[in-house]
PDB file of C-alpha atoms in Angstrom:
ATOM      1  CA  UNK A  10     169.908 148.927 104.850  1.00 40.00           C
ATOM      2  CA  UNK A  11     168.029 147.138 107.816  1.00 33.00           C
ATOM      3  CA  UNK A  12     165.854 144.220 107.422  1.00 34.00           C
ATOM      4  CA  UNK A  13     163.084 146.411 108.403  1.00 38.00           C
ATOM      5  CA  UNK A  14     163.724 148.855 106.033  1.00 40.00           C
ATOM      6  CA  UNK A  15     163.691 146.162 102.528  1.00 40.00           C
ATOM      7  CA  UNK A  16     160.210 144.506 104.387  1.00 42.00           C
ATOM      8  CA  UNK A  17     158.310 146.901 105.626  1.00 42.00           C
ATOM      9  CA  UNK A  18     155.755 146.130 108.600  1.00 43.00           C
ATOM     10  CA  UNK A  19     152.401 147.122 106.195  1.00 40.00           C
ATOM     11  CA  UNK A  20     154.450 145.282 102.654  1.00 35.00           C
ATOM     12  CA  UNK A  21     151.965 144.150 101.035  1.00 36.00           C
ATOM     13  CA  UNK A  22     155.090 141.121 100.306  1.00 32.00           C
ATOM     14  CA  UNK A  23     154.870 139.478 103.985  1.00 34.00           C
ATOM     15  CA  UNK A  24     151.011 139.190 103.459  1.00 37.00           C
ATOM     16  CA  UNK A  25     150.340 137.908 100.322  1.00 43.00           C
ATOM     17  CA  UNK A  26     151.902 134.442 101.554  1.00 47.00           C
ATOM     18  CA  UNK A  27     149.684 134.028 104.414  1.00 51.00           C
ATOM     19  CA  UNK A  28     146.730 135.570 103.130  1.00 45.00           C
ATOM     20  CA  UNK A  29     146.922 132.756 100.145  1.00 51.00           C
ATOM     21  CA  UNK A  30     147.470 130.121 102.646  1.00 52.00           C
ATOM     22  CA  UNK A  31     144.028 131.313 104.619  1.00 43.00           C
ATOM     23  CA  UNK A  32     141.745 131.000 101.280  1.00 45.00           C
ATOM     24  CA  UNK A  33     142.939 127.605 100.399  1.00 52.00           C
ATOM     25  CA  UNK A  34     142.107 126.284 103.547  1.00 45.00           C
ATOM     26  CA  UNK A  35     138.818 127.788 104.071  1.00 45.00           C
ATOM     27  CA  UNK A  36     138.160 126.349 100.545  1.00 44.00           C
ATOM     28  CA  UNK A  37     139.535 122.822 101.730  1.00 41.00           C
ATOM     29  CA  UNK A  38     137.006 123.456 104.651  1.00 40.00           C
ATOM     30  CA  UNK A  39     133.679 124.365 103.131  1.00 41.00           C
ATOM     31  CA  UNK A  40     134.550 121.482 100.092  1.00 43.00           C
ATOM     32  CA  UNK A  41     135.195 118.753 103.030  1.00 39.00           C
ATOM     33  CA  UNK A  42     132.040 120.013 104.872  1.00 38.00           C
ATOM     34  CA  UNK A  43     130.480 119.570 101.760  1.00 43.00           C
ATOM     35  CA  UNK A  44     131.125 116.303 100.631  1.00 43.00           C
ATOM     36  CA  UNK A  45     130.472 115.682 104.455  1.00 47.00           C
ATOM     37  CA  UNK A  46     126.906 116.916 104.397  1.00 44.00           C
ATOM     38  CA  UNK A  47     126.170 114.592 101.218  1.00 40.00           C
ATOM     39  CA  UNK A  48     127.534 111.464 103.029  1.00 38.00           C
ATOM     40  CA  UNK A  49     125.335 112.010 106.053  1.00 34.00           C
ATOM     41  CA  UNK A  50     122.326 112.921 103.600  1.00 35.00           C
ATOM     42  CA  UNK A  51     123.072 109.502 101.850  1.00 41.00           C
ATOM     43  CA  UNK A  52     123.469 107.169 104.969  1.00 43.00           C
ATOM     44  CA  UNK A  53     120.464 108.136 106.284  1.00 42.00           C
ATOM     45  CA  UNK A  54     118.040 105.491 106.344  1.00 44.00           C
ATOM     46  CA  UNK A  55     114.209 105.729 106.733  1.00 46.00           C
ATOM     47  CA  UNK A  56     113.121 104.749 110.357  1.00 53.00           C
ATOM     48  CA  UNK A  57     110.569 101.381 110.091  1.00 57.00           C
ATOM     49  CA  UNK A  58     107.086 101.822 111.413  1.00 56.00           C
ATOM     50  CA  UNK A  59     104.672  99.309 112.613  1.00 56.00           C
ATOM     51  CA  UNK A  60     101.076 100.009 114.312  1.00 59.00           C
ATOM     52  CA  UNK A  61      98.795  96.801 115.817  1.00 53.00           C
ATOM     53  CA  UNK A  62      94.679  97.105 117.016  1.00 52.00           C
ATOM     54  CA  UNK A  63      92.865  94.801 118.596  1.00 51.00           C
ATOM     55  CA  UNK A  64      89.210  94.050 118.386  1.00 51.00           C
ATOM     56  CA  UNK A  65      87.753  95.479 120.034  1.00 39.00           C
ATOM     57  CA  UNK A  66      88.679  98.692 119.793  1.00 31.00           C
ATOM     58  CA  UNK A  67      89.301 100.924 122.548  1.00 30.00           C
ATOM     59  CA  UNK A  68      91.016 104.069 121.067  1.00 30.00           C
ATOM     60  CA  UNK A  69      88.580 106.275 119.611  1.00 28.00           C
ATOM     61  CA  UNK A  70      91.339 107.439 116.931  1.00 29.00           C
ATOM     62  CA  UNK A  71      91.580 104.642 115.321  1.00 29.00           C
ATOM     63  CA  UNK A  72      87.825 103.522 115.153  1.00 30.00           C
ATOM     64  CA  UNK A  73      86.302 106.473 113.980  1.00 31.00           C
ATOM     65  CA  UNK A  74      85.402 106.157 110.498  1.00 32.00           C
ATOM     66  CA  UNK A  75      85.068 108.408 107.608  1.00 32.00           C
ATOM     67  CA  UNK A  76      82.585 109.001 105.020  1.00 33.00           C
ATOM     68  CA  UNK A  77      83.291 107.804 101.913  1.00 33.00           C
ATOM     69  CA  UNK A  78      81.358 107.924  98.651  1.00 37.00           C
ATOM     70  CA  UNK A  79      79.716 104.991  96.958  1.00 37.00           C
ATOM     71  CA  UNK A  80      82.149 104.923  94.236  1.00 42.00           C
ATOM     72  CA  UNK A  81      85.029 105.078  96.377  1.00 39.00           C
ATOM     73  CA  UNK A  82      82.881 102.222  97.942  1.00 41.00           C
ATOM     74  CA  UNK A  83      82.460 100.219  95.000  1.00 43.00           C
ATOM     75  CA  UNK A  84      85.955 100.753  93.753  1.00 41.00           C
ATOM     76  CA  UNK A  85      87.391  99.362  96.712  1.00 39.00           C
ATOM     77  CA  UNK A  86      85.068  96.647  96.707  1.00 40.00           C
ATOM     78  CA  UNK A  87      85.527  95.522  93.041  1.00 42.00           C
ATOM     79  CA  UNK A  88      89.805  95.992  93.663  1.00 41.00           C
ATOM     80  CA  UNK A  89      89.614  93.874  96.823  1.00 42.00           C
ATOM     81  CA  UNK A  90      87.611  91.053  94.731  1.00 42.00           C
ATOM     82  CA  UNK A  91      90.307  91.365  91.859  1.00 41.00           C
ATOM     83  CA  UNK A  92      93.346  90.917  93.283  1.00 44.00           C
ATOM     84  CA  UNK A  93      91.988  87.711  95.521  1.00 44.00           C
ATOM     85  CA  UNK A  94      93.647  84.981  94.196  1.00 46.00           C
ATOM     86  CA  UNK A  95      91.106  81.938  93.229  1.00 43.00           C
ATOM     87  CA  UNK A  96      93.139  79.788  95.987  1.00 54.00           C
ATOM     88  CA  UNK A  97      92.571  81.116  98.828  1.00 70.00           C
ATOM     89  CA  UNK A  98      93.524  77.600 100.341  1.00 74.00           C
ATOM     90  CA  UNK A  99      97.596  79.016  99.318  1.00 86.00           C
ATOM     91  CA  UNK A 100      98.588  81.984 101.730  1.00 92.00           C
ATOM     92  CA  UNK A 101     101.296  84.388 100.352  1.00 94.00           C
ATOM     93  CA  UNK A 102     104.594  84.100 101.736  1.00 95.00           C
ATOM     94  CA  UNK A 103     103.896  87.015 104.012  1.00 96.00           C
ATOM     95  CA  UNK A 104     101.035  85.173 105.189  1.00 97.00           C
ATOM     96  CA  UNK A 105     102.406  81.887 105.951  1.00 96.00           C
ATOM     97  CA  UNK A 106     105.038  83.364 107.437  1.00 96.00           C
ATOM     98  CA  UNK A 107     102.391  85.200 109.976  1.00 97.00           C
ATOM     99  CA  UNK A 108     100.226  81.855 110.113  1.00 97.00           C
ATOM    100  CA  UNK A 109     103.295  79.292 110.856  1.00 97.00           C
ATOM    101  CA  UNK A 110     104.549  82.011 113.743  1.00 97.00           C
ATOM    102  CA  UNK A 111     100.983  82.008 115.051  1.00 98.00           C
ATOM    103  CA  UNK A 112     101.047  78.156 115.691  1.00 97.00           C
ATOM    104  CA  UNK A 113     104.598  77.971 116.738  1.00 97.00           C
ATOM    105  CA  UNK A 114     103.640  80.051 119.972  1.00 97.00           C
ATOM    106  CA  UNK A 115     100.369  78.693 120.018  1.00 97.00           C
ATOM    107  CA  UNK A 116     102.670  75.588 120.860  1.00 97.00           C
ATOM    108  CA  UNK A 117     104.994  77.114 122.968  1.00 97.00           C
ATOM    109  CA  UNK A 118     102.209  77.422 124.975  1.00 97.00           C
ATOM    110  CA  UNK A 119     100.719  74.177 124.957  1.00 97.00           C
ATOM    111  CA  UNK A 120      97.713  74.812 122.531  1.00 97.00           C
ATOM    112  CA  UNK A 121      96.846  73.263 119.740  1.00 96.00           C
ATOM    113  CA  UNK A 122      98.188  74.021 116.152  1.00 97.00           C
ATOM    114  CA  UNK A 123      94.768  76.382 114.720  1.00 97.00           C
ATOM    115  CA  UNK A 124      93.892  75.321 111.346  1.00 96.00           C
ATOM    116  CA  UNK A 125      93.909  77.787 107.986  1.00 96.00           C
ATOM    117  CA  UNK A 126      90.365  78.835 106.828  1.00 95.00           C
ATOM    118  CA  UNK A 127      89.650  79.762 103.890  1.00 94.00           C
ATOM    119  CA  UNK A 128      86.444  82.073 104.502  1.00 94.00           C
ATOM    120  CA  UNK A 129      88.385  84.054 107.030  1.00 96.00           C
ATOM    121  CA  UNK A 130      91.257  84.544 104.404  1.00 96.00           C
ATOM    122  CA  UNK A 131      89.155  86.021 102.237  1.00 95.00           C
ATOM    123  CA  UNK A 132      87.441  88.417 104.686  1.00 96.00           C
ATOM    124  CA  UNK A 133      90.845  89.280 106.269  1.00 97.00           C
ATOM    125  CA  UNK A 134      93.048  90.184 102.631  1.00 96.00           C
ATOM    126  CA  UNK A 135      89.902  92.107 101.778  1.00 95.00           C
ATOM    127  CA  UNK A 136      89.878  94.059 105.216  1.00 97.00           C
ATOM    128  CA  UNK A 137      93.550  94.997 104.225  1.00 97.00           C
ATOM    129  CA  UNK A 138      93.530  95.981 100.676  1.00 96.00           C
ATOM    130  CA  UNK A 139      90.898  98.494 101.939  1.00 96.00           C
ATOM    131  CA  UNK A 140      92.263  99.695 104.893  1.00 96.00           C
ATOM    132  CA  UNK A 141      95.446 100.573 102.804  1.00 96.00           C
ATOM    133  CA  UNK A 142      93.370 101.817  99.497  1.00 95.00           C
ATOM    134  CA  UNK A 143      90.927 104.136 101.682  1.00 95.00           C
ATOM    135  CA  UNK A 144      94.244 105.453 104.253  1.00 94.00           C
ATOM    136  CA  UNK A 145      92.394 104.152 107.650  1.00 94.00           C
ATOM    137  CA  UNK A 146      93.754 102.076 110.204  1.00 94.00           C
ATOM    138  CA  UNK A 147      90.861 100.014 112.393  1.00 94.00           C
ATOM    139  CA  UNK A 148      88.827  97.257 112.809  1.00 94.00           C
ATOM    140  CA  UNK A 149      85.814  99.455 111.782  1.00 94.00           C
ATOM    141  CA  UNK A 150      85.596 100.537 108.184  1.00 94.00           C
ATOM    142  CA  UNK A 151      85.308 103.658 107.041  1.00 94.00           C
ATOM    143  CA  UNK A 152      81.666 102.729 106.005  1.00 92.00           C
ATOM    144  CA  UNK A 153      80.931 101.528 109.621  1.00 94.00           C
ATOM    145  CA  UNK A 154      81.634  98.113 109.397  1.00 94.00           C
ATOM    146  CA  UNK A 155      82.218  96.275 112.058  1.00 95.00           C
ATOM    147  CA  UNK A 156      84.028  92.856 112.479  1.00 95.00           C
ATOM    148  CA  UNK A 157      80.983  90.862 112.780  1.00 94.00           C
ATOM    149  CA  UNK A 158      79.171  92.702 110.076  1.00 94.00           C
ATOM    150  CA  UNK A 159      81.970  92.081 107.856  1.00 95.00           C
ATOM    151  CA  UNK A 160      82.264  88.496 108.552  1.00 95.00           C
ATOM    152  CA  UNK A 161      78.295  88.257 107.568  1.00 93.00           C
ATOM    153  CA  UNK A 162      79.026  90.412 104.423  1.00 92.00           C
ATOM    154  CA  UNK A 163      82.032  87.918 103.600  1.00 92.00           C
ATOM    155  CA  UNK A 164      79.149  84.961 103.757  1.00 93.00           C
ATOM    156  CA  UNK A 165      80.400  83.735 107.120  1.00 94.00           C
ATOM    157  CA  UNK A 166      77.032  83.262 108.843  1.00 91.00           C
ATOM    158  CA  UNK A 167      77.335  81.147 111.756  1.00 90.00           C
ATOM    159  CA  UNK A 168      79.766  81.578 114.580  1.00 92.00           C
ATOM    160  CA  UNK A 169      80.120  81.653 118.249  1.00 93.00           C
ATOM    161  CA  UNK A 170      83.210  83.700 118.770  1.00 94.00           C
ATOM    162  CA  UNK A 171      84.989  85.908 116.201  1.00 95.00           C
ATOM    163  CA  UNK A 172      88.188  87.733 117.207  1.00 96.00           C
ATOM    164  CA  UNK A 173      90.637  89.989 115.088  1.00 97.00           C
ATOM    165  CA  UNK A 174      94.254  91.314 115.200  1.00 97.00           C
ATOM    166  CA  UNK A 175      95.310  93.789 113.094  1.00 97.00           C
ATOM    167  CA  UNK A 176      98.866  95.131 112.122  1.00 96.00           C
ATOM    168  CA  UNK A 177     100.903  97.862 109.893  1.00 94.00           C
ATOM    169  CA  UNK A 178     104.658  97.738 109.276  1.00 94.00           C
ATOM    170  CA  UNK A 179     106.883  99.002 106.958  1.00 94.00           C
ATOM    171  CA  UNK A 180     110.751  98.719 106.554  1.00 92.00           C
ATOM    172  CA  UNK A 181     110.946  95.090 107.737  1.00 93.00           C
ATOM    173  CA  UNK A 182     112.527  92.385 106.250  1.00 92.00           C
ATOM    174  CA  UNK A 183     110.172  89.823 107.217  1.00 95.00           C
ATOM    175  CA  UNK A 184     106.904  91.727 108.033  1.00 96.00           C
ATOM    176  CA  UNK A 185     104.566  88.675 108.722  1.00 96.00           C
ATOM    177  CA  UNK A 186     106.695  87.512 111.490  1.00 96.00           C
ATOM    178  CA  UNK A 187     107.124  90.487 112.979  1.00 95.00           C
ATOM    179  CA  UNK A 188     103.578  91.496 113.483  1.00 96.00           C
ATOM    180  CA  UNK A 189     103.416  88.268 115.609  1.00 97.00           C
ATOM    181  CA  UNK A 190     106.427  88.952 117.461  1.00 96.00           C
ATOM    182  CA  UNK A 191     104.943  92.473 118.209  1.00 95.00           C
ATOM    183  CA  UNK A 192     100.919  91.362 119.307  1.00 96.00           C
ATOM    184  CA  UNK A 193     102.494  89.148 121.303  1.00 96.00           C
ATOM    185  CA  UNK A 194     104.202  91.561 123.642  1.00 94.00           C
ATOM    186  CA  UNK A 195     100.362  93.286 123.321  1.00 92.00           C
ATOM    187  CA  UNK A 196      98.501  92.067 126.065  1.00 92.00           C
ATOM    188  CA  UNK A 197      95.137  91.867 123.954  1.00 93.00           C
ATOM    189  CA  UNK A 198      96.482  90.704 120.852  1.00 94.00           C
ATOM    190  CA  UNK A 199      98.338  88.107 122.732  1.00 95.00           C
ATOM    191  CA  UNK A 200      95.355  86.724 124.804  1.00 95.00           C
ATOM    192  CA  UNK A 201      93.649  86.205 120.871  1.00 96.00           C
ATOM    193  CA  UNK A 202      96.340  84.399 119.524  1.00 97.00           C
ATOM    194  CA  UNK A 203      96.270  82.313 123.097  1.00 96.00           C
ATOM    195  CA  UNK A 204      92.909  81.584 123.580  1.00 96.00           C
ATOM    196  CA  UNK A 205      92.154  78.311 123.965  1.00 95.00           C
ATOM    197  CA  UNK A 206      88.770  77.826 122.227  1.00 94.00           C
ATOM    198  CA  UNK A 207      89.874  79.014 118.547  1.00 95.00           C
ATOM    199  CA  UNK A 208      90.559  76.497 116.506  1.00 94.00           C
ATOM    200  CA  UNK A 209      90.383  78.111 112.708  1.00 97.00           C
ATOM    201  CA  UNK A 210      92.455  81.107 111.788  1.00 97.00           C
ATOM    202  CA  UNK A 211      93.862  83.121 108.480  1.00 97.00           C
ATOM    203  CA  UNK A 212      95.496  86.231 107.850  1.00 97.00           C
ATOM    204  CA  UNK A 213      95.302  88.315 104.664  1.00 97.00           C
ATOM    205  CA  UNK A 214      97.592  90.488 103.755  1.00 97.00           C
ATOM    206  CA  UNK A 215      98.502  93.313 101.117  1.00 97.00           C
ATOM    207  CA  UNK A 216     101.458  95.479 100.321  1.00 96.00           C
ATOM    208  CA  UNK A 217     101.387  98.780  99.047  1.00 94.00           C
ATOM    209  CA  UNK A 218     103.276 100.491  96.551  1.00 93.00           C
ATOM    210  CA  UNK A 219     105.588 102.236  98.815  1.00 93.00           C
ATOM    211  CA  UNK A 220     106.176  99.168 100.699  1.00 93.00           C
ATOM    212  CA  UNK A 221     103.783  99.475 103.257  1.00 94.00           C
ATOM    213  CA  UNK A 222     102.246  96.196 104.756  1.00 96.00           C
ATOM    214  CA  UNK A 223      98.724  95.388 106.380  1.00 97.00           C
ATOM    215  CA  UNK A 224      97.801  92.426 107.678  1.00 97.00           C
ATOM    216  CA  UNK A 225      94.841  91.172 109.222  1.00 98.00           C
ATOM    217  CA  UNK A 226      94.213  87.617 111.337  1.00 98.00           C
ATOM    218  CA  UNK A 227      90.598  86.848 112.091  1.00 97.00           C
ATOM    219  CA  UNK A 228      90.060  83.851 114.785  1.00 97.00           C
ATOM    220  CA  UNK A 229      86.867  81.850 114.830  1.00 96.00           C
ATOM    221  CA  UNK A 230      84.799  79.426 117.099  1.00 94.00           C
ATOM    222  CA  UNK A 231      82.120  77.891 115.276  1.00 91.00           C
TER     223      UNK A 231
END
């Protein structure tokens, strides 16, 4: 009897070997691309964001407000006056970090140091708890506020000049010194933080529960 003859070209014998090899490693395969896919899916990070205005505005998609009810009013006024703290003479961490950059370039570039202000803290951490309660981004409020209207409605009366820089960032380790890094590769942000006659400043602050940070810095010439 010939080999051919005990194995048979269609045995069913010479198959089974191969055909068992070929399901194990297409089930290696799909469990390798598996595990593969979750690896990606868990090393991917979320991408940080930042966004910076400066007064005054110039991009109409920023600065247009929206209406907004008076409760929604109230409510943001009565949270904003809340979570001030009664030492408004203390800046957060995130502020001091913003403030302390501030001077250090102010420096750099042969100004003088500006000095902290309590009025303008107030007005600025208020500007940013609402801009992040009420979802808008500008130096106009959604009730059509304006920057020197707000500084009157924050009892700051009597000034000559009144400029403001405003930032958003998330996903940064140090958030305060990065919105200074970033207005001061912005060419209007930059010539507020520069300008010679301002010699009171403050930025306010206010994180979010997702981690989201706003900040706003409000110059003044009396």
């Amino acid at each position: 009897m010939t080999f051919s003859q005990l194995n048979p070209p269609n045995s069913p014998t010479l198959l089974r070997q191969p055909l068992s090899g070929l399901i194990n490693v297409a089930v290696l395969l799909v469990a390798f691309l598996s595990l593969g896919g979750t690896a990606l899916a868990q090393n991917i990070q979320p991408r940080p964001v930042a966004r910076l205005l400066s007064d005054p505005v110039s991009d109409a998609r920023y600065s247009r407000g929206r209406r907004v009810t008076l409760e929604m009013n109230r409510s943001v006024r009565s949270a904003a006056s809340a979570s001030l703290p009664s030492a408004l003479d203390n800046p957060t961490e995130i502020e001091r970090r913003a403030f302390d950059r501030t001077n250090s370039v102010r420096a750099e570039n042969g100004l003088a140091p500006l000095v902290w202000d309590r009025e303008l803290c107030r007005m600025a951490r208020a500007h940013s708890e609402q801009m992040a309660l009420l979802g808008f981004f500008a130096h106009v409020t959604p009730q059509g506020s304006r920057l020197r209207e707000r500084a009157r409605d924050n009892g700051i009366l009597h000034f000559r000049v009144i400029a403001e820089n405003i930032a958003y960032n998330k996903g940064y380790d140090d958030p305060g010194g990065f919105a200074v890094e970033r207005w001061m590769i912005s060419s209007g942000h930059r010539a507020n933080i520069l300008y010679v006659g301002f010699q009171a400043a403050a930025i306010g602050s206010y994180v979010s529960a997702d981690g989201s940070t706003y900040l706003t810095q409000v110059f003044i010439v009396r």
